[in-house]
Amino acid sequence: MGRALVVVVLYISSRQAQGSSSPLLLSTSLNSSEEKKTKMAVSVLSSSILLLPLLFLFSLASACDRCVRHSKAAYYTSSLTLAAGSCGYGTAAASLNGGLLAAAGPALYRGAVGCGACFQVRCKDKKLCSTAGARVVVTDRARTKSNRTDLVLSSPAFAAMARPGVAARLAKLRAVDVEYKRVPCEHEGKNLAVRVEESSRAPNELAVRFLYQGGQTDIVAVDVAQVGSSNWKFMTRDHGPAWSTTLAPPGPLQFRVVVTGGYDGKWLWADKEVLPRRWRAGEVYDTGSRCYIFLTSSIAVCPYPLLPLLAPPTSNPENPSSLSRPSRHPSNPENPSPLSTEQPERAAMAEYDLTARMVAHMDRHLALPLLEFLQELKVYADAQILQGKICLLSGTNMVDYAMDIHKSLHGTEDVPADMVARRSEVVERLRSLQDAVKPIVDFLSNPQLVQGLRADKQYNIHILQERHQIGPYQIEALYQYAKFQFECGMYSEAADFLAQYRALRTDSERSLSALWGKLAAEILMQNWDVALEELNRLKEIIDANSSSASPVNQLHSRIWLMHWSLFIFFNHENGKNGIIDLFFQDRYLNAIQTNAPHLLRYLAAAVVVNKRRRNMLKELIKVIQQEQQSYKDPITELLECLYVKYDFDGAQQKLIECEQVILNDPFLGKRIQGGNSITVPLRDEFLENARLLIFENYCRIHRCIDIGVLAEKMNMTYDEVELWIMNLLKSSKLDAKIDSVKGTLIMTINRVNVHEQMIESMKNLNARTYMLAKSLVDLGHPAAQEAVR
């Protein structure tokens, strides 16, 4: 399960410390002249997929920071290699972690975002290695040919894993099997520091590199402003811990840093300025603050995914905090979810709910419609749903919505003081972004100027910079502004800006991140045709990177893609074919079996309702059998009863349960308003086709069938079954006849003529012979011979 990241914001300024608090939401009206209120929150950078290189599980650490991973570790004979590593710490690297350094593979390096991260590494050879292992800090990118080597250590770090007196023996192995996990960094006696890079030119050109970053954190955004000013300018990441801007205000300067880590967010103000009025290149300045202090003290008040929040009450239905996790196997009677006996109907609906599993692989904004669906059906108590929404919204800018939910949840019109206190900060961020993107937005709003652009991105960047003074800073600001709009719920504007950003950006990773954001925006706007195009484009990129990306990254990418695709496939007119085509591809089917077996529910439903794809049933049944210990529900069990156990009584019971599963599933139970009635098309389609499957299988093993018995097996009345069979006979779907006197259905046995079988076999043999002969002729062609050579 992927761990979604919650933003923690650290203020470093000359203002007095204000204490700490949880990252609540606040309401903001942009100005009095605007009638529309923008919904926003202070969590400027959250778990939105628009920061995909950081949080779309492009690394093992992002996937599960606290999980233990297994790999190989090698070492450099000279520690100078790591001290002069690609993270750019230079001579400062020698003072990091006592020289216990490491170079990280792509999964941990994450395009230099992983610089400064700490890992506890322990080798598995118990005879040579200690049980404690060694703690290392990443200062370089590993350049190894093997994808199985995640870490290359400095020689002191490699020796630190050994038992006393056997370091030399361990060094002779050169590479060892290890297990490791990310741990908080502890730089004893060191605060977070800022080194002004040599490329800086006072007063406006400022480049900084962060040193001694504590905790288990990643810096994802940096703003700078003059001390005492609220005019913040955001900085652009150059590489790893290095950030720069050409619009720095005159000193003294304060910084605000957005970091990801932990499960809760807190604000912290330092009590002194960071850069003096006359800062100098090459100098290191102490911020006076440590990330480690507040990140390790964070409490998991509002975890995401929302597993504890989306579970039925255990004892007291009136107390929404009395919650438990749903069972891993919801259909396993030996391990049921603890359900309240006072709410049997709600408990029955929640038994097979997959929301807690689904949101772990979705953007927060995509999870909100699922909670809306559950709230409408009252699958859970309102207090649980409202609390879940607040958890989701805490990482977005949709604050007006969150404030309304807070009022409903607590039955009050009062808003917490923290919400009001953060209003100005959100407005400042918005105004800062608007100022930064104004030149490029004005350009993109002019159709005549846009027509002058070409397909060549490098040409476009050159023209923008030369003729319109629009450089990388403004292009990067467009991305940040699009993300801000997305977090405010302005999906249309976000989609447009992201599309324009992708047309200008040459960075493939950031462009991929923008593509994920645009896909999410199109889904939320219900533009299913456009969303399907973006989905296919994203799939092509993921599959094309299969040779360069690590297997774990590919696995997570495909799992997220399949979860997001459910919104499209169950709303697009050709979605039933699309989901079968995608999920049955080997790589995606392997991903389902590895980490998302619950997706078999949707694949099974699509196969059942799609008569033209019944040829996939055999493979589907095979996968369902293989995964029955990991996942099963009435839909998968229905197919198992029919095609494995031939239990028609069991199938009839499962068909009744299938109806409830479909009605309470956000994707399968889509409602359509028609006049004064509401229909669930997929439920009707599924029940019709499932009954046909039961009927077909029952008829295969019976020549004379009692219609009354058949009615019982299909959970229908005698008249309904008789009418249904007559319709099948009229449509030529059934070769049989009804004996009205005896009340039986007599199946016609069609025996294929042996001569017809021979003729059909000869046709197939002839076709194969033709293709073989054609291949031989093509191979004899001179051009083909040259290709073979």
Tab-separated table of C-alpha atoms in Angstrom, residues 456-657:
chain	number	residue	atom	x	y	z
A	456	ASP	CA	10.083	22.122	-31.103
A	457	LYS	CA	10.177	22.865	-27.363
A	458	GLN	CA	13.736	24.192	-27.420
A	459	TYR	CA	12.785	26.667	-30.146
A	460	ASN	CA	9.753	27.807	-28.158
A	461	ILE	CA	11.815	28.360	-25.006
A	462	HIS	CA	14.350	30.376	-26.992
A	463	ILE	CA	11.656	32.536	-28.573
A	464	LEU	CA	9.884	33.137	-25.272
A	465	GLN	CA	13.090	34.212	-23.582
A	466	GLU	CA	14.363	36.345	-26.432
A	467	ARG	CA	11.167	38.132	-27.492
A	468	HIS	CA	8.966	38.095	-24.416
A	469	GLN	CA	11.432	37.853	-21.504
A	470	ILE	CA	9.779	34.627	-20.330
A	471	GLY	CA	12.355	32.234	-18.943
A	472	PRO	CA	12.530	29.004	-16.939
A	473	TYR	CA	11.402	30.838	-13.804
A	474	GLN	CA	8.048	31.796	-15.340
A	475	ILE	CA	7.587	28.345	-16.898
A	476	GLU	CA	8.180	26.714	-13.523
A	477	ALA	CA	5.788	29.214	-11.953
A	478	LEU	CA	3.125	28.061	-14.422
A	479	TYR	CA	3.425	24.545	-13.034
A	480	GLN	CA	3.143	25.754	-9.450
A	481	TYR	CA	0.173	27.948	-10.338
A	482	ALA	CA	-1.567	25.050	-12.104
A	483	LYS	CA	-1.024	22.904	-9.037
A	484	PHE	CA	-2.390	25.632	-6.792
A	485	GLN	CA	-5.502	25.895	-8.987
A	486	PHE	CA	-5.930	22.130	-8.842
A	487	GLU	CA	-5.736	22.174	-5.045
A	488	CYS	CA	-8.397	24.896	-5.011
A	489	GLY	CA	-10.737	22.659	-6.991
A	490	MET	CA	-10.393	24.772	-10.150
A	491	TYR	CA	-9.869	21.741	-12.342
A	492	SER	CA	-10.612	23.350	-15.700
A	493	GLU	CA	-7.970	26.064	-15.228
A	494	ALA	CA	-5.508	23.522	-13.878
A	495	ALA	CA	-5.988	21.231	-16.884
A	496	ASP	CA	-5.404	24.090	-19.326
A	497	PHE	CA	-2.275	25.336	-17.582
A	498	LEU	CA	-0.848	21.833	-17.275
A	499	ALA	CA	-1.382	21.174	-20.966
A	500	GLN	CA	0.409	24.430	-21.793
A	501	TYR	CA	3.177	23.612	-19.344
A	502	ARG	CA	3.764	20.211	-20.966
A	503	ALA	CA	4.063	21.922	-24.349
A	504	LEU	CA	6.931	24.035	-23.009
A	505	ARG	CA	8.679	21.852	-20.452
A	506	THR	CA	11.654	19.770	-21.547
A	507	ASP	CA	12.109	17.940	-18.226
A	508	SER	CA	10.579	14.507	-18.843
A	509	GLU	CA	9.944	13.729	-15.164
A	510	ARG	CA	8.170	17.002	-14.434
A	511	SER	CA	6.246	16.657	-17.697
A	512	LEU	CA	5.105	13.208	-16.581
A	513	SER	CA	3.999	14.679	-13.268
A	514	ALA	CA	1.947	17.289	-15.114
A	515	LEU	CA	0.339	14.534	-17.205
A	516	TRP	CA	-0.858	12.777	-14.043
A	517	GLY	CA	-2.299	16.071	-12.844
A	518	LYS	CA	-4.102	16.687	-16.106
A	519	LEU	CA	-5.555	13.173	-16.058
A	520	ALA	CA	-6.907	13.778	-12.547
A	521	ALA	CA	-8.403	17.102	-13.592
A	522	GLU	CA	-10.134	15.620	-16.649
A	523	ILE	CA	-11.561	12.791	-14.526
A	524	LEU	CA	-12.924	15.231	-11.964
A	525	MET	CA	-14.503	17.311	-14.756
A	526	GLN	CA	-16.002	14.092	-16.177
A	527	ASN	CA	-14.488	14.684	-19.610
A	528	TRP	CA	-14.326	10.967	-20.282
A	529	ASP	CA	-13.124	11.067	-23.901
A	530	VAL	CA	-10.244	13.412	-23.082
A	531	ALA	CA	-9.476	11.484	-19.898
A	532	LEU	CA	-9.251	8.247	-21.895
A	533	GLU	CA	-6.758	9.865	-24.275
A	534	GLU	CA	-4.627	11.041	-21.333
A	535	LEU	CA	-4.873	7.605	-19.746
A	536	ASN	CA	-3.588	5.908	-22.900
A	537	ARG	CA	-0.815	8.475	-23.246
A	538	LEU	CA	0.247	7.880	-19.664
A	539	LYS	CA	0.159	4.113	-20.133
A	540	GLU	CA	2.454	4.381	-23.146
A	541	ILE	CA	4.982	6.386	-21.141
A	542	ILE	CA	4.900	3.956	-18.208
A	543	ASP	CA	5.361	0.938	-20.473
A	544	ALA	CA	8.075	2.684	-22.488
A	545	ASN	CA	10.073	3.283	-19.290
A	546	SER	CA	9.998	-0.393	-18.336
A	547	SER	CA	13.652	-0.873	-19.217
A	548	SER	CA	14.962	2.096	-17.220
A	549	ALA	CA	12.594	2.247	-14.225
A	550	SER	CA	12.937	-0.180	-11.352
A	551	PRO	CA	10.424	-3.034	-11.143
A	552	VAL	CA	8.946	-1.623	-7.935
A	553	ASN	CA	8.349	1.785	-9.529
A	554	GLN	CA	6.695	0.134	-12.517
A	555	LEU	CA	4.483	-1.896	-10.204
A	556	HIS	CA	3.281	1.164	-8.306
A	557	SER	CA	2.756	3.163	-11.498
A	558	ARG	CA	0.563	0.474	-13.024
A	559	ILE	CA	-1.446	-0.015	-9.838
A	560	TRP	CA	-2.181	3.702	-9.589
A	561	LEU	CA	-3.057	3.830	-13.277
A	562	MET	CA	-5.535	0.960	-12.948
A	563	HIS	CA	-7.237	2.530	-9.943
A	564	TRP	CA	-7.610	5.855	-11.716
A	565	SER	CA	-8.864	4.117	-14.851
A	566	LEU	CA	-11.955	2.830	-13.016
A	567	PHE	CA	-13.463	6.321	-13.116
A	568	ILE	CA	-13.127	6.318	-16.893
A	569	PHE	CA	-13.998	2.727	-17.755
A	570	PHE	CA	-17.245	2.701	-15.794
A	571	ASN	CA	-18.406	5.960	-17.362
A	572	HIS	CA	-17.102	5.764	-20.930
A	573	GLU	CA	-19.317	4.111	-23.542
A	574	ASN	CA	-16.583	1.642	-24.485
A	575	GLY	CA	-15.259	1.266	-20.952
A	576	LYS	CA	-16.186	-2.399	-20.496
A	577	ASN	CA	-13.865	-3.353	-23.350
A	578	GLY	CA	-11.203	-0.935	-22.172
A	579	ILE	CA	-10.907	-2.379	-18.688
A	580	ILE	CA	-10.643	-5.930	-20.059
A	581	ASP	CA	-7.979	-4.895	-22.585
A	582	LEU	CA	-5.912	-3.130	-19.920
A	583	PHE	CA	-6.265	-5.443	-16.937
A	584	PHE	CA	-5.619	-8.639	-18.910
A	585	GLN	CA	-2.259	-7.447	-20.207
A	586	ASP	CA	0.422	-9.554	-18.549
A	587	ARG	CA	2.190	-6.715	-16.752
A	588	TYR	CA	-1.030	-5.272	-15.370
A	589	LEU	CA	-2.487	-8.629	-14.421
A	590	ASN	CA	0.745	-9.387	-12.546
A	591	ALA	CA	0.420	-6.044	-10.741
A	592	ILE	CA	-3.130	-6.936	-9.696
A	593	GLN	CA	-2.021	-10.274	-8.302
A	594	THR	CA	0.980	-8.712	-6.556
A	595	ASN	CA	-0.546	-5.750	-4.777
A	596	ALA	CA	-4.170	-5.081	-5.769
A	597	PRO	CA	-6.229	-8.299	-5.912
A	598	HIS	CA	-9.363	-6.310	-5.022
A	599	LEU	CA	-9.386	-5.021	-8.613
A	600	LEU	CA	-10.550	-8.508	-9.622
A	601	ARG	CA	-14.058	-7.400	-8.610
A	602	TYR	CA	-14.172	-4.865	-11.440
A	603	LEU	CA	-12.509	-7.125	-13.966
A	604	ALA	CA	-14.956	-9.942	-13.164
A	605	ALA	CA	-17.959	-7.611	-13.442
A	606	ALA	CA	-16.748	-6.326	-16.813
A	607	VAL	CA	-16.281	-9.846	-18.197
A	608	VAL	CA	-19.711	-10.969	-16.991
A	609	VAL	CA	-21.585	-8.085	-18.625
A	610	ASN	CA	-19.559	-8.194	-21.854
A	611	LYS	CA	-20.948	-11.080	-23.920
A	612	ARG	CA	-18.339	-10.632	-26.641
A	613	ARG	CA	-15.460	-11.127	-24.221
A	614	ARG	CA	-16.623	-14.361	-22.603
A	615	ASN	CA	-13.530	-15.986	-24.046
A	616	MET	CA	-11.612	-14.341	-21.175
A	617	LEU	CA	-13.572	-16.251	-18.544
A	618	LYS	CA	-11.164	-19.181	-18.444
A	619	GLU	CA	-8.148	-16.997	-17.671
A	620	LEU	CA	-10.158	-14.933	-15.200
A	621	ILE	CA	-11.266	-18.031	-13.279
A	622	LYS	CA	-7.652	-19.168	-13.088
A	623	VAL	CA	-6.567	-15.857	-11.521
A	624	ILE	CA	-9.527	-15.839	-9.116
A	625	GLN	CA	-8.529	-19.294	-7.888
A	626	GLN	CA	-4.920	-18.234	-7.416
A	627	GLU	CA	-5.908	-15.157	-5.402
A	628	GLN	CA	-8.790	-16.573	-3.364
A	629	GLN	CA	-6.669	-16.519	-0.209
A	630	SER	CA	-5.842	-12.839	-0.727
A	631	TYR	CA	-9.208	-11.569	-1.890
A	632	LYS	CA	-12.722	-12.738	-2.594
A	633	ASP	CA	-16.179	-11.216	-2.680
A	634	PRO	CA	-19.605	-12.385	-3.942
A	635	ILE	CA	-18.779	-11.462	-7.557
A	636	THR	CA	-15.603	-13.535	-7.703
A	637	GLU	CA	-17.219	-16.311	-5.644
A	638	LEU	CA	-20.149	-16.454	-8.080
A	639	LEU	CA	-17.791	-17.352	-10.912
A	640	GLU	CA	-15.962	-19.825	-8.710
A	641	CYS	CA	-19.251	-21.571	-7.842
A	642	LEU	CA	-20.209	-21.810	-11.508
A	643	TYR	CA	-16.955	-22.838	-13.153
A	644	VAL	CA	-14.956	-24.552	-10.401
A	645	LYS	CA	-17.342	-26.050	-7.862
A	646	TYR	CA	-20.432	-26.351	-10.118
A	647	ASP	CA	-22.422	-25.376	-7.058
A	648	PHE	CA	-25.632	-23.900	-8.484
A	649	ASP	CA	-27.238	-23.431	-5.079
A	650	GLY	CA	-24.172	-21.503	-3.951
A	651	ALA	CA	-24.200	-19.479	-7.171
A	652	GLN	CA	-27.842	-18.548	-6.607
A	653	GLN	CA	-27.017	-17.296	-3.093
A	654	LYS	CA	-23.975	-15.379	-4.329
A	655	LEU	CA	-26.100	-13.741	-7.038
A	656	ILE	CA	-28.314	-12.244	-4.327
A	657	GLU	CA	-25.221	-10.914	-2.535
